[in-house]
Tab-separated table of C-alpha atoms in Angstrom:
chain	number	residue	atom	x	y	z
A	10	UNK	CA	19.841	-4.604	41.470
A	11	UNK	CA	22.440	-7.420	41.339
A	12	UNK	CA	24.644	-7.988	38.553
A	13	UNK	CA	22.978	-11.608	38.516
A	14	UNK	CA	19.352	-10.071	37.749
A	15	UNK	CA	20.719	-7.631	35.034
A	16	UNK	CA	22.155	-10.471	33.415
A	17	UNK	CA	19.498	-12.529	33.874
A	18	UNK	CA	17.337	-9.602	32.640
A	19	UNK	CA	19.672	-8.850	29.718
A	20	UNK	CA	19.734	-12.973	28.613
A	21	UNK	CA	15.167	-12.341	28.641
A	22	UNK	CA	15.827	-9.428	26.654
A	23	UNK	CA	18.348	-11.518	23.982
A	24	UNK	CA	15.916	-14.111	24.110
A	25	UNK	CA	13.035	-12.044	22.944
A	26	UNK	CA	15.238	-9.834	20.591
A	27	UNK	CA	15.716	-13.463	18.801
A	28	UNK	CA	12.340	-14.848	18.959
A	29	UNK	CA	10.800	-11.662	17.156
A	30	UNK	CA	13.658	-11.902	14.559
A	31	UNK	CA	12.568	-15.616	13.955
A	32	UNK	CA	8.985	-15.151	13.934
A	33	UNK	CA	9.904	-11.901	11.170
A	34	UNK	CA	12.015	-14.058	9.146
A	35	UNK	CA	9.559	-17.060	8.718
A	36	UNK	CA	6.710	-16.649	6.639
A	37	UNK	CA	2.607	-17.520	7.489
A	38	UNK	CA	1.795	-20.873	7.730
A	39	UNK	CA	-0.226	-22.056	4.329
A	40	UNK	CA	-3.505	-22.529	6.565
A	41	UNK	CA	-3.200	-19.257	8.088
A	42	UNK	CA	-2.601	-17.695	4.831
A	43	UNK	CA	-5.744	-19.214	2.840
A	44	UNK	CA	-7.787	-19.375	6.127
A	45	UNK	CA	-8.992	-15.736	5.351
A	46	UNK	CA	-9.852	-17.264	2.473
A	47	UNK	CA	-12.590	-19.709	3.297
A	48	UNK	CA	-13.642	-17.196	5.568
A	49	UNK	CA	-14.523	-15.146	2.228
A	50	UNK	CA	-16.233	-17.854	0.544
A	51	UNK	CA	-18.528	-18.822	3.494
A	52	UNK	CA	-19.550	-15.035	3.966
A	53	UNK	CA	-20.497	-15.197	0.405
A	54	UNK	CA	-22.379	-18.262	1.078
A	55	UNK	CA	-24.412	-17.189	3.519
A	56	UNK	CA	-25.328	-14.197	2.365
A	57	UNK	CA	-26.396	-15.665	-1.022
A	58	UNK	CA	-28.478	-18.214	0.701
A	59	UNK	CA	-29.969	-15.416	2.909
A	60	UNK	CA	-30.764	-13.934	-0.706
A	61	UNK	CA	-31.934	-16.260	-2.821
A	62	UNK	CA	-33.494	-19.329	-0.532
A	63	UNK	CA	-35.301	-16.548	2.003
A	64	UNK	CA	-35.587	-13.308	0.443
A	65	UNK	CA	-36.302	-14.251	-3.452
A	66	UNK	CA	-37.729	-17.141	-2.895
A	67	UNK	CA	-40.553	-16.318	-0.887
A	68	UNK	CA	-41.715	-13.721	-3.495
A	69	UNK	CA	-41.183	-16.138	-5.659
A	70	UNK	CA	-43.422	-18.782	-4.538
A	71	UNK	CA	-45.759	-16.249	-3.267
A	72	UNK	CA	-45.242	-17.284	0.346
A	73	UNK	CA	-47.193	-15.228	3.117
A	74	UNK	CA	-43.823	-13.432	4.415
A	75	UNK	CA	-43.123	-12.245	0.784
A	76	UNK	CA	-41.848	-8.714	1.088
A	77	UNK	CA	-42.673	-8.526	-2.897
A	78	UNK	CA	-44.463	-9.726	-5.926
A	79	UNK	CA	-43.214	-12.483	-7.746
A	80	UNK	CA	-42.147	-10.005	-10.737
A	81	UNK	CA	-40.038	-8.050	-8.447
A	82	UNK	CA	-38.969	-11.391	-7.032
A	83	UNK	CA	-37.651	-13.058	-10.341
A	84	UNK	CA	-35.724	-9.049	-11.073
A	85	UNK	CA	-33.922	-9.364	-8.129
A	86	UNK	CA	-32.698	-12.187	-8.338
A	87	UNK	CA	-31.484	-12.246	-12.219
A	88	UNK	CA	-30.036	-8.804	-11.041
A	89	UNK	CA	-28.127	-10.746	-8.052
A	90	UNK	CA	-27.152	-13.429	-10.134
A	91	UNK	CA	-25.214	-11.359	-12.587
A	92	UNK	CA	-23.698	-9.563	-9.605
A	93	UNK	CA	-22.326	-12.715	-7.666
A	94	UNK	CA	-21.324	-14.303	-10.835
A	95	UNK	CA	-19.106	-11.622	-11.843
A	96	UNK	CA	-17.876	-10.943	-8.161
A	97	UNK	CA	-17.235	-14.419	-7.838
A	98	UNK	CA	-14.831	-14.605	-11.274
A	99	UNK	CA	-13.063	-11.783	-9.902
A	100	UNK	CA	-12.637	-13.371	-6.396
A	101	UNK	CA	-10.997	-16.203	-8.316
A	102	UNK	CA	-9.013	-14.370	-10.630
A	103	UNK	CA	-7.076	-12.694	-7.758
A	104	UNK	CA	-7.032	-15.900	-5.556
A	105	UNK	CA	-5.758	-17.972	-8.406
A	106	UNK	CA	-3.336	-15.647	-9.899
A	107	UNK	CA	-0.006	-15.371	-8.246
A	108	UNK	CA	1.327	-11.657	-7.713
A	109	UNK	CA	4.778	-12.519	-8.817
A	110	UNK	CA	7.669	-14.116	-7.321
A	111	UNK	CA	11.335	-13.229	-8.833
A	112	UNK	CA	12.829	-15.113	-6.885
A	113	UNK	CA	11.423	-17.972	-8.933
A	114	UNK	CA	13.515	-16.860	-12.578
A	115	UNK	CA	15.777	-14.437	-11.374
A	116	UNK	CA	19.013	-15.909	-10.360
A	117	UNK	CA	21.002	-15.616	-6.736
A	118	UNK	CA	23.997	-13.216	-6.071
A	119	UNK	CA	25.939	-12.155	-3.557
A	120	UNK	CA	26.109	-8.449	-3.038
A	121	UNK	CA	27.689	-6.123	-0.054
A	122	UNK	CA	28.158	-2.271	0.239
A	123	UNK	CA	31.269	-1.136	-1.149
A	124	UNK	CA	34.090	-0.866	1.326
A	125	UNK	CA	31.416	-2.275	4.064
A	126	UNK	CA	33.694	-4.533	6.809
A	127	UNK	CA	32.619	-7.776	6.856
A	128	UNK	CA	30.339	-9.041	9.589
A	129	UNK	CA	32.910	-11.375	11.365
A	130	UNK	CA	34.902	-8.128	11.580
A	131	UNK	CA	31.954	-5.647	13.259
A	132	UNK	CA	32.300	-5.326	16.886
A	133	UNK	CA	29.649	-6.337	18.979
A	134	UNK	CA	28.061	-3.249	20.656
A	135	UNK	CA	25.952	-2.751	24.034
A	136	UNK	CA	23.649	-0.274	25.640
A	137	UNK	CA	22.121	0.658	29.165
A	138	UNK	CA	18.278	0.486	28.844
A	139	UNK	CA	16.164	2.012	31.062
A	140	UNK	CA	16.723	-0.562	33.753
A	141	UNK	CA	20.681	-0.339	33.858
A	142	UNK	CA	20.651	-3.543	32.181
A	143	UNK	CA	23.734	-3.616	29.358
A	144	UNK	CA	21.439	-5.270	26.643
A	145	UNK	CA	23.934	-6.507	23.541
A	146	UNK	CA	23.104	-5.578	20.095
A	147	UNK	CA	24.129	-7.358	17.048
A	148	UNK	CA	25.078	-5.829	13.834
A	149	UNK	CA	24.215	-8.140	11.017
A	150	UNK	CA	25.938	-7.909	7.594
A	151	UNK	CA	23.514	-6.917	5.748
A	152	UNK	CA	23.482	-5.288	1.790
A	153	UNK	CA	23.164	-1.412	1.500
A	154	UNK	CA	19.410	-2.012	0.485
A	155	UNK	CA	18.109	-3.751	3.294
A	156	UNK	CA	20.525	-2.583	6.417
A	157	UNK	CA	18.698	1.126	5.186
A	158	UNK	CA	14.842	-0.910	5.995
A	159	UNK	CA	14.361	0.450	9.309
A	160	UNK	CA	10.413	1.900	10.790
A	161	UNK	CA	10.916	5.298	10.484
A	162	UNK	CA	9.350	8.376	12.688
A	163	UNK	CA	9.152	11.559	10.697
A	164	UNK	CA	11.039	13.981	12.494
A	165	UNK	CA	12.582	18.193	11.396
A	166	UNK	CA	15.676	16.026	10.656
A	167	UNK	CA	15.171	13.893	7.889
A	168	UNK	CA	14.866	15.511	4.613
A	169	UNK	CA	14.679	12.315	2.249
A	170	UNK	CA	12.295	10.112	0.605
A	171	UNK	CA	12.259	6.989	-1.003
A	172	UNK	CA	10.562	3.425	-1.319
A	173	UNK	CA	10.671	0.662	0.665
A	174	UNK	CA	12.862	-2.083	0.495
A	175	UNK	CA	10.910	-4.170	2.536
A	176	UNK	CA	7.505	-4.048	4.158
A	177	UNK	CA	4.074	-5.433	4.864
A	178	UNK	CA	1.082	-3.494	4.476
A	179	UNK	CA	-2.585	-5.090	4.674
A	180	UNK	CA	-5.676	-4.389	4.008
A	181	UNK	CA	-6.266	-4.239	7.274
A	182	UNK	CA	-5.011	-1.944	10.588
A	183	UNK	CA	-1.211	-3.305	11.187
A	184	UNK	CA	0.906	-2.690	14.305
A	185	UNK	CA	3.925	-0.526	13.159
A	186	UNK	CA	6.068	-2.790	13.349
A	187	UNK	CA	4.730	-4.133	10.228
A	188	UNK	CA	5.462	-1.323	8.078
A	189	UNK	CA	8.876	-0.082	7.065
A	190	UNK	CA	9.644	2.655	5.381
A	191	UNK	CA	13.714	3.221	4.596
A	192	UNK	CA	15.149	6.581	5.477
A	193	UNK	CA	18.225	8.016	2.677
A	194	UNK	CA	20.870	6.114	2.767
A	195	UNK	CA	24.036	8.886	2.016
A	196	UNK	CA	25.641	9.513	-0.683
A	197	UNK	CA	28.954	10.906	-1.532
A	198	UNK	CA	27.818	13.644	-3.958
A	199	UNK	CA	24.374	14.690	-2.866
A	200	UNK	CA	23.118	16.382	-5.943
A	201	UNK	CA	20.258	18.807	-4.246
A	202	UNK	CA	22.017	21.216	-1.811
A	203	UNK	CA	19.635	24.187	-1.615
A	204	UNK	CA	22.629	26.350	0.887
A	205	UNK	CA	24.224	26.388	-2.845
A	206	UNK	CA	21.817	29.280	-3.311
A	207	UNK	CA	23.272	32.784	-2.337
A	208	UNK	CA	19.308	33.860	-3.004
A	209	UNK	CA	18.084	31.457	-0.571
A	210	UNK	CA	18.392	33.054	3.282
A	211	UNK	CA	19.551	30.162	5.712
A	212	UNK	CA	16.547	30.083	7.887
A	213	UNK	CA	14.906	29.302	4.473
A	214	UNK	CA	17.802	26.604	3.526
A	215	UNK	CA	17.103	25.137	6.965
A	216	UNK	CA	13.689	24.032	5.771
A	217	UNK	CA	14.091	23.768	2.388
A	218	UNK	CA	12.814	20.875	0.571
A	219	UNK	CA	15.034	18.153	0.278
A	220	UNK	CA	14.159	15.383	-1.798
A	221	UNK	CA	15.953	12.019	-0.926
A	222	UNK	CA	19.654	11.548	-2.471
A	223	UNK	CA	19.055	8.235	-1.856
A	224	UNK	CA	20.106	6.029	-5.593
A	225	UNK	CA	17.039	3.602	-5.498
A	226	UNK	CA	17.767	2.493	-8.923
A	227	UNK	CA	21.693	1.134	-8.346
A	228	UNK	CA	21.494	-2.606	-8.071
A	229	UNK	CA	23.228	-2.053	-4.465
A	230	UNK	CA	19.767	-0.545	-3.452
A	231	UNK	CA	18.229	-3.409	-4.790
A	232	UNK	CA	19.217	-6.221	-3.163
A	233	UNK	CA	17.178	-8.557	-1.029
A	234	UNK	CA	19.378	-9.877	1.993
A	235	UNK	CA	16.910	-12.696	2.495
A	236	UNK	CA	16.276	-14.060	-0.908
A	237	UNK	CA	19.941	-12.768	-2.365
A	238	UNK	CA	18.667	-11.378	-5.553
A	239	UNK	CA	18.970	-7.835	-6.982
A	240	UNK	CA	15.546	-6.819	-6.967
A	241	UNK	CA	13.537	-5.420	-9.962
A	242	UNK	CA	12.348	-1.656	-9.474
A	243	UNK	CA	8.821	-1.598	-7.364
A	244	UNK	CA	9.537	-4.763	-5.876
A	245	UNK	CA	9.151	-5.458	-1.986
A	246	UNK	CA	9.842	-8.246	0.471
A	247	UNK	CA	6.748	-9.903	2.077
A	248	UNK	CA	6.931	-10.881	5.215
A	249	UNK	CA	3.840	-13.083	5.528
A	250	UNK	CA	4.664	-14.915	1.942
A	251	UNK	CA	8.321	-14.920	2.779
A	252	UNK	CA	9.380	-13.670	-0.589
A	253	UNK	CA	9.844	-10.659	-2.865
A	254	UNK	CA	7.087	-9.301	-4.675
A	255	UNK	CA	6.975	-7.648	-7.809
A	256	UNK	CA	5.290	-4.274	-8.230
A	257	UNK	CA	4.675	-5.157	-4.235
A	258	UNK	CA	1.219	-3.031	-3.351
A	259	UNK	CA	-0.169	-4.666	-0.105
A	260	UNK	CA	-0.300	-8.003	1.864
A	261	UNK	CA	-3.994	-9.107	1.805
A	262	UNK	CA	-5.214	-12.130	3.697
A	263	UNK	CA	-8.808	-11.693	2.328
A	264	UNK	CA	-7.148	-13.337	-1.049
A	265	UNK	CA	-4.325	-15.375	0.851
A	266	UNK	CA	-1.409	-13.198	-0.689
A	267	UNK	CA	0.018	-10.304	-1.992
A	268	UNK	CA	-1.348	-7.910	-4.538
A	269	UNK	CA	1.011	-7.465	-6.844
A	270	UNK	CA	2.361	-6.603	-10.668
A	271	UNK	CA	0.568	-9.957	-11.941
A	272	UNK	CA	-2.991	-9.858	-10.055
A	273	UNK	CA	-3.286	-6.115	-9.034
A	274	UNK	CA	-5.967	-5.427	-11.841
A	275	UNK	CA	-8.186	-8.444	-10.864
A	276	UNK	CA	-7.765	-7.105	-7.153
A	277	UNK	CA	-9.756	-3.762	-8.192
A	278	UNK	CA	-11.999	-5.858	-10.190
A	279	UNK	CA	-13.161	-7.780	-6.816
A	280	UNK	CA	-13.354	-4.880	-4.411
A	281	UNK	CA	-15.565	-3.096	-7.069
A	282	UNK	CA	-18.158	-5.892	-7.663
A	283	UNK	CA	-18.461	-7.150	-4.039
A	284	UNK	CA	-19.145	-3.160	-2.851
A	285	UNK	CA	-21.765	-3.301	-6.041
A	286	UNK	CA	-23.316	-6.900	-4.757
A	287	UNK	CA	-22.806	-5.705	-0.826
A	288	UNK	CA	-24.672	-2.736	-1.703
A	289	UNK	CA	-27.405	-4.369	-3.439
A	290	UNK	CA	-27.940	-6.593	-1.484
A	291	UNK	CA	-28.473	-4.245	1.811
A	292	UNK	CA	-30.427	-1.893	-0.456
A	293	UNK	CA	-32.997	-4.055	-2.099
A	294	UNK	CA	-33.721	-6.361	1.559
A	295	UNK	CA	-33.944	-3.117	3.563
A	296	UNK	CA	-36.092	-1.339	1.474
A	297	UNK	CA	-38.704	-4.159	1.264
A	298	UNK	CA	-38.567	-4.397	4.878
A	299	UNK	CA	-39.038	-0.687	5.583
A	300	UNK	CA	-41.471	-0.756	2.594
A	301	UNK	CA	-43.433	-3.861	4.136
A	302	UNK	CA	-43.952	-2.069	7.785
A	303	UNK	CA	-46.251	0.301	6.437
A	304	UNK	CA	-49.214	-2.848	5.648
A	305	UNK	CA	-51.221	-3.350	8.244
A	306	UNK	CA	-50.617	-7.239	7.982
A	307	UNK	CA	-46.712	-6.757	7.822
A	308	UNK	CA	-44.592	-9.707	7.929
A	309	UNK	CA	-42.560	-10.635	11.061
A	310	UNK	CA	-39.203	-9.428	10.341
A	311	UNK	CA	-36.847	-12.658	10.014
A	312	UNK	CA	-33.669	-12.168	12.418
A	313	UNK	CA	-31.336	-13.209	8.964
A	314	UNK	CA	-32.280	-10.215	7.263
A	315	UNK	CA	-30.752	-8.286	10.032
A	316	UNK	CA	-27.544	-10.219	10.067
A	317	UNK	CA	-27.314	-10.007	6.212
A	318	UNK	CA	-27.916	-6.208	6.490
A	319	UNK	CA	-24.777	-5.686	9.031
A	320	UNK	CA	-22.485	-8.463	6.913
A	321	UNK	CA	-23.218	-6.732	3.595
A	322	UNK	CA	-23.068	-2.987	5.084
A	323	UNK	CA	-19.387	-3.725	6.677
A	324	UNK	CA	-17.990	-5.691	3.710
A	325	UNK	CA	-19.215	-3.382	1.305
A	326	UNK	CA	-17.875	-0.370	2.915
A	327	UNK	CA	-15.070	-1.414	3.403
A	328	UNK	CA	-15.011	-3.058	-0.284
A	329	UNK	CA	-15.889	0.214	-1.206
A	330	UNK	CA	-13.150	2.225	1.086
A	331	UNK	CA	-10.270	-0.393	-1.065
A	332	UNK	CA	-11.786	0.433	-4.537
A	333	UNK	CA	-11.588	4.041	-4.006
A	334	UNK	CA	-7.984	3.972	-2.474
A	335	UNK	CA	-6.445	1.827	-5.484
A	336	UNK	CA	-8.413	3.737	-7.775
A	337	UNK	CA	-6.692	7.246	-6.254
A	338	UNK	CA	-3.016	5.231	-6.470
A	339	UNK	CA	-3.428	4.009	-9.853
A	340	UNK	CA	-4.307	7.250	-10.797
A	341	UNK	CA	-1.147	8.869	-9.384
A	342	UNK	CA	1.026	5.557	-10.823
A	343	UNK	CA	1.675	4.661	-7.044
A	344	UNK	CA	1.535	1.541	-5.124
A	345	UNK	CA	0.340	1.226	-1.099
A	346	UNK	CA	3.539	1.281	0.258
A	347	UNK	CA	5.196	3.796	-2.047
A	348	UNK	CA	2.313	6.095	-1.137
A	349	UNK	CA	4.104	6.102	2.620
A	350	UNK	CA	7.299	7.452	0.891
A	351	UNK	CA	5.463	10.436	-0.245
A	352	UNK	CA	2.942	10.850	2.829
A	353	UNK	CA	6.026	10.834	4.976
A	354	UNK	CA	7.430	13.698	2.902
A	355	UNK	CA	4.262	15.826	3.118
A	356	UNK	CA	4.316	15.190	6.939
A	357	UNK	CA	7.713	16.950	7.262
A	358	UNK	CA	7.357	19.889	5.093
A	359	UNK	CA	4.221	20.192	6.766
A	360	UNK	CA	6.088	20.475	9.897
A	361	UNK	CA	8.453	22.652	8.295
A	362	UNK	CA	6.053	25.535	7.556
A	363	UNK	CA	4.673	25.173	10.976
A	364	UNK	CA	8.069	26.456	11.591
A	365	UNK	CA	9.248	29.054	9.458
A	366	UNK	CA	5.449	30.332	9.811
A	367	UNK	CA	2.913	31.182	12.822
A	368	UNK	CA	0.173	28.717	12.866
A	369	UNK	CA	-2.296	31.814	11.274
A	370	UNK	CA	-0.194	32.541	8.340
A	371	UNK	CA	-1.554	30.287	5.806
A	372	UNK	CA	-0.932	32.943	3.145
A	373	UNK	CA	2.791	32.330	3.518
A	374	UNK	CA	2.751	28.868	3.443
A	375	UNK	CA	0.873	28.788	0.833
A	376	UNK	CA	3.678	31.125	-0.951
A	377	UNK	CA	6.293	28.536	0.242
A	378	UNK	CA	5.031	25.673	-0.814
A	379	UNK	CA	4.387	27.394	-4.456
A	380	UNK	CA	8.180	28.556	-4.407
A	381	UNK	CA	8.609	24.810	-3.700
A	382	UNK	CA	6.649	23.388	-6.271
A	383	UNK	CA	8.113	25.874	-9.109
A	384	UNK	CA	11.830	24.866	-8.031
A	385	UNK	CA	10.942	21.014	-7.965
A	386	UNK	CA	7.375	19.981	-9.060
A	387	UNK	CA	5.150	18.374	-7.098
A	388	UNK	CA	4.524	15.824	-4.708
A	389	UNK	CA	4.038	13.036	-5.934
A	390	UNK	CA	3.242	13.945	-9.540
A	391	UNK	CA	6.608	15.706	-10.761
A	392	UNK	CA	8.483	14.288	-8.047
A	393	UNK	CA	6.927	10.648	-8.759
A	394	UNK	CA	9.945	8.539	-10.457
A	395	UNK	CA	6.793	6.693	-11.942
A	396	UNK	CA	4.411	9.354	-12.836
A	397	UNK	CA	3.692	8.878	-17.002
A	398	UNK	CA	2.396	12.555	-17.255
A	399	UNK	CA	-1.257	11.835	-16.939
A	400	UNK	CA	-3.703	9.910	-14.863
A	401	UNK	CA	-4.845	8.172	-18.058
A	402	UNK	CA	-1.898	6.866	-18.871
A	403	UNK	CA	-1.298	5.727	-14.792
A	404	UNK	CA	-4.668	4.251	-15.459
A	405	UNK	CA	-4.410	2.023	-18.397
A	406	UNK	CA	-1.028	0.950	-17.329
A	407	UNK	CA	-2.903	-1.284	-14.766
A	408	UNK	CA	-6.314	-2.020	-15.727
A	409	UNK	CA	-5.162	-1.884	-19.795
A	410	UNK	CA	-6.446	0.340	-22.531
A	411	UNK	CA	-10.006	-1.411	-23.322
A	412	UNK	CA	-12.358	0.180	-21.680
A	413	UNK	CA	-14.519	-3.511	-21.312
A	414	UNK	CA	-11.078	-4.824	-19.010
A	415	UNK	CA	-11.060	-1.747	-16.391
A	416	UNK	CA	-14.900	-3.805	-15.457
A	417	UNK	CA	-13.772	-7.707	-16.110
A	418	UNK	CA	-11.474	-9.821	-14.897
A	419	UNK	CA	-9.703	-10.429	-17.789
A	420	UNK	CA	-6.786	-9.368	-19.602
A	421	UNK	CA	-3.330	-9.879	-18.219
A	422	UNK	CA	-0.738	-8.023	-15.853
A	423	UNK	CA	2.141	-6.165	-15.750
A	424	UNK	CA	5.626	-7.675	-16.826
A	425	UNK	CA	6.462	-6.234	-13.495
A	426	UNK	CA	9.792	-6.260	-14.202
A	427	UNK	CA	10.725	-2.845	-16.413
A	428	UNK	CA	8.911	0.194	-15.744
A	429	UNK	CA	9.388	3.767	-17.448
A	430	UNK	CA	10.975	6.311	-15.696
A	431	UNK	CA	9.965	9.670	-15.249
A	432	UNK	CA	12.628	12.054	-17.002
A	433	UNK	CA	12.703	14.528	-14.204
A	434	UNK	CA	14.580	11.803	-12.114
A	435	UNK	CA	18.599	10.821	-13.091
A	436	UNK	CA	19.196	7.337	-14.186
A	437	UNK	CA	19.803	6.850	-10.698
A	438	UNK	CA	16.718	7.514	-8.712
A	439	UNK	CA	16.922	10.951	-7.553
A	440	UNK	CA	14.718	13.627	-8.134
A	441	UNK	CA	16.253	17.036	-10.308
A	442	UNK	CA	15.438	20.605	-9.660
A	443	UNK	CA	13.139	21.868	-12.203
A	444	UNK	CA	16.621	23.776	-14.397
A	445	UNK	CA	17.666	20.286	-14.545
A	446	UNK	CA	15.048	18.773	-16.183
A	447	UNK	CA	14.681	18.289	-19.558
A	448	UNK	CA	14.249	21.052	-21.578
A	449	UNK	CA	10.607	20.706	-22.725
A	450	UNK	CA	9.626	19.747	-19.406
A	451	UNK	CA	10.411	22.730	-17.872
């Protein structure tokens, strides 16, 4: 190949190095974002006309393709009423409600890594790809928190954990590219060093647990390159809204934004009324319709039912797959995309045990992971810098202490900007071997 067509192959490559860092760096048109949106509402619509102007009304006008009497006919629909009203002031709750947006009160700084070069002093670097083209790569000067945001493959290597600084998880399957997931960043005195041990044996050392060292709580850790604020704890950048979120759970373009601190609750409030409506809906019209087949002067079966029977079976699983997800996280005091911090973690200490032990030996890694837990705590639980000792208190922190606002859409959100800590963690971020935990924690 000529030194002409690698250059003219390396300029291509610059070009669309550049044009996927522009389209990443420039949030969803407003149409786009709200399109999902009216998608929503005219699902909705249809179905409830389905409903009401076919289904109910023909029992209750005592028309010949009546799958019912007129007394189940009124039931249903009161019953469906109540359901689409209360699905439908949940819907606006989370539509209406804005996640939160510090950027909006929290004022702009300037922040770089201590003892960082600055960027006009980085060299440019290059590298061969597969082609033998030398492709340049840019280094841009970014703050500690966000040069760390990288996609990250679990591999025996990496032994840390932490949040996100960045990402953009929906409600819906996502290239990876769309979700990142910060490795540790290091740290000059690394407090967790299990080859401190003399009882430990170094092929156990080797694959040891080894929580990140990583300071998430430092302001440096913190800080948003793109909308040059220090970041309150739990909070994420979107890329689709283009800002940071607080208490950042997932991007979801069924509500035309993020879930966040501010309209998280009203979120599980919608999921869990449309499954309810969803499933009613497919329940009550395809039980008359199996019911009806068995008279021998059975209706004609109207092609709508069958299209409201696949839109309410999809939406309501998957309505129903959402509820049960957030209601897991809440539980555990976790948000979408902290829940990939700890997954990763599993991943490698599962892939740890598949080395120190044959694949058959699930005795021993059973032991291992108990010797594990007693020296740190648990995944996720213990080892959760949010985790407020119980699921009940996870719980209420979200959907509030009266039992009537876990159902309604009512109530208010988090302040999303404070958040207890749990004790087992320094005032830094990093989790603490169970000797150095508090004393009645132990």
């Amino acid at each position: 190949m000529s030194s002409s067509d690698r250059t003219c192959c390396g300029v291509v490559e610059e070009a669309r190095t550049r044009a996927r860092t522009r389209r990443a760096n420039k949030p969803q048109p407003w149409i786009a974002l709200k399109f999902a949106v009216g998608l929503t509402l005219a699902l909705i619509a249809y179905t409830s006309y389905v409903y009401v102007g076919i289904f109910c009304k023909d029992m209750i006008v005592k028309n010949e393709n009546a799958l019912g009497s007129l007394t189940t006919g009124i039931v249903f629909l009161v019953i469906f009423s109540f359901l689409l009203l209360v699905t439908l002031w949940s819907y606006f709750a989370v539509v209406t409600t804005s996640p939160g947006y510090p950027a909006d009160f929290i004022e702009k700084t300037d922040l770089e890594r201590p003892g960082e070069p600055p960027a006009h002093a980085q060299q440019p670097a290059t590298f061969n790809d597969t082609r033998g083209n030398n492709v340049p790569v840019t280094h841009p000067a970014v703050p500690a928190a966000t040069k760390q945001d990288r996609v990250y493959h679990p591999t025996l290597h990496y032994q840390g954990t932490s949040t996100p600084g960045e990402a953009h998880i929906v409600d819906v399957p996502a290239h990876l590219e769309s979700v990142h997931v910060p490795g540790p960043a290091p740290h000059p005195h690394p407090p967790h060093e299990n080859f401190a041990d003399p009882n430990v044996d170094a092929s156990s050392a080797m694959f040891a647990r080894r929580p990140s060292t990583t300071p998430v709580l430092t302001p440096e850790y913190r800080f948003c390159n793109r909308d040059r604020i220090i970041k309150p704890p739990r909070t994420h950048h979107c890329r689709a809204c283009g800002t940071c979120v607080l208490k950042y759970d997932h991007h979801c373009p069924w509500v035309g934004h993020c879930v966040g601190a501010y309209n998280h609750k009203f979120f599980v409030n919608f999921v869990q009324w449309a499954s309810i409506l969803s499933f009613w809906m497919f329940a009550t019209v395809l039980g008359l319709n199996i019911k009806s087949r068995t008279r021998p002067s059975a209706p004609a079966l109207n092609p709508q039912y069958i299209v409201l029977l696949a839109q309410t079976a999809l939406f309501g699983l998957f309505c129903f797959i959402m509820f049960l997800t957030q209601v897991q996280l809440i539980m555990l005091n976790q948000t979408t995309v902290e829940s990939l911090g700890f997954r990763s973690m599993q991943e490698r200490e599962h892939d740890n045990l598949a080395h120190m032990h044959r694949w058959y030996q699930y005795g021993a890694k059973k032991r291992t992971r108990r010797r594990w837990d007693k020296e740190w705590g648990r995944i996720g639980k213990e080892g959760n810098l949010w985790w407020l000792e119980s699921r009940r208190a996870n719980w209420e922190s979200v959907m509030g202490k009266n039992v009537w606002w876990w159902f309604l859409p009512v109530g208010h959100g988090l302040d999303g900007m404070n958040f207890p800590t749990n004790p087992r963690f320094d005032k830094e971020g990093r989790w603490r071997r169970r000797r150095e935990w508090p004393s009645d924690l132990r």
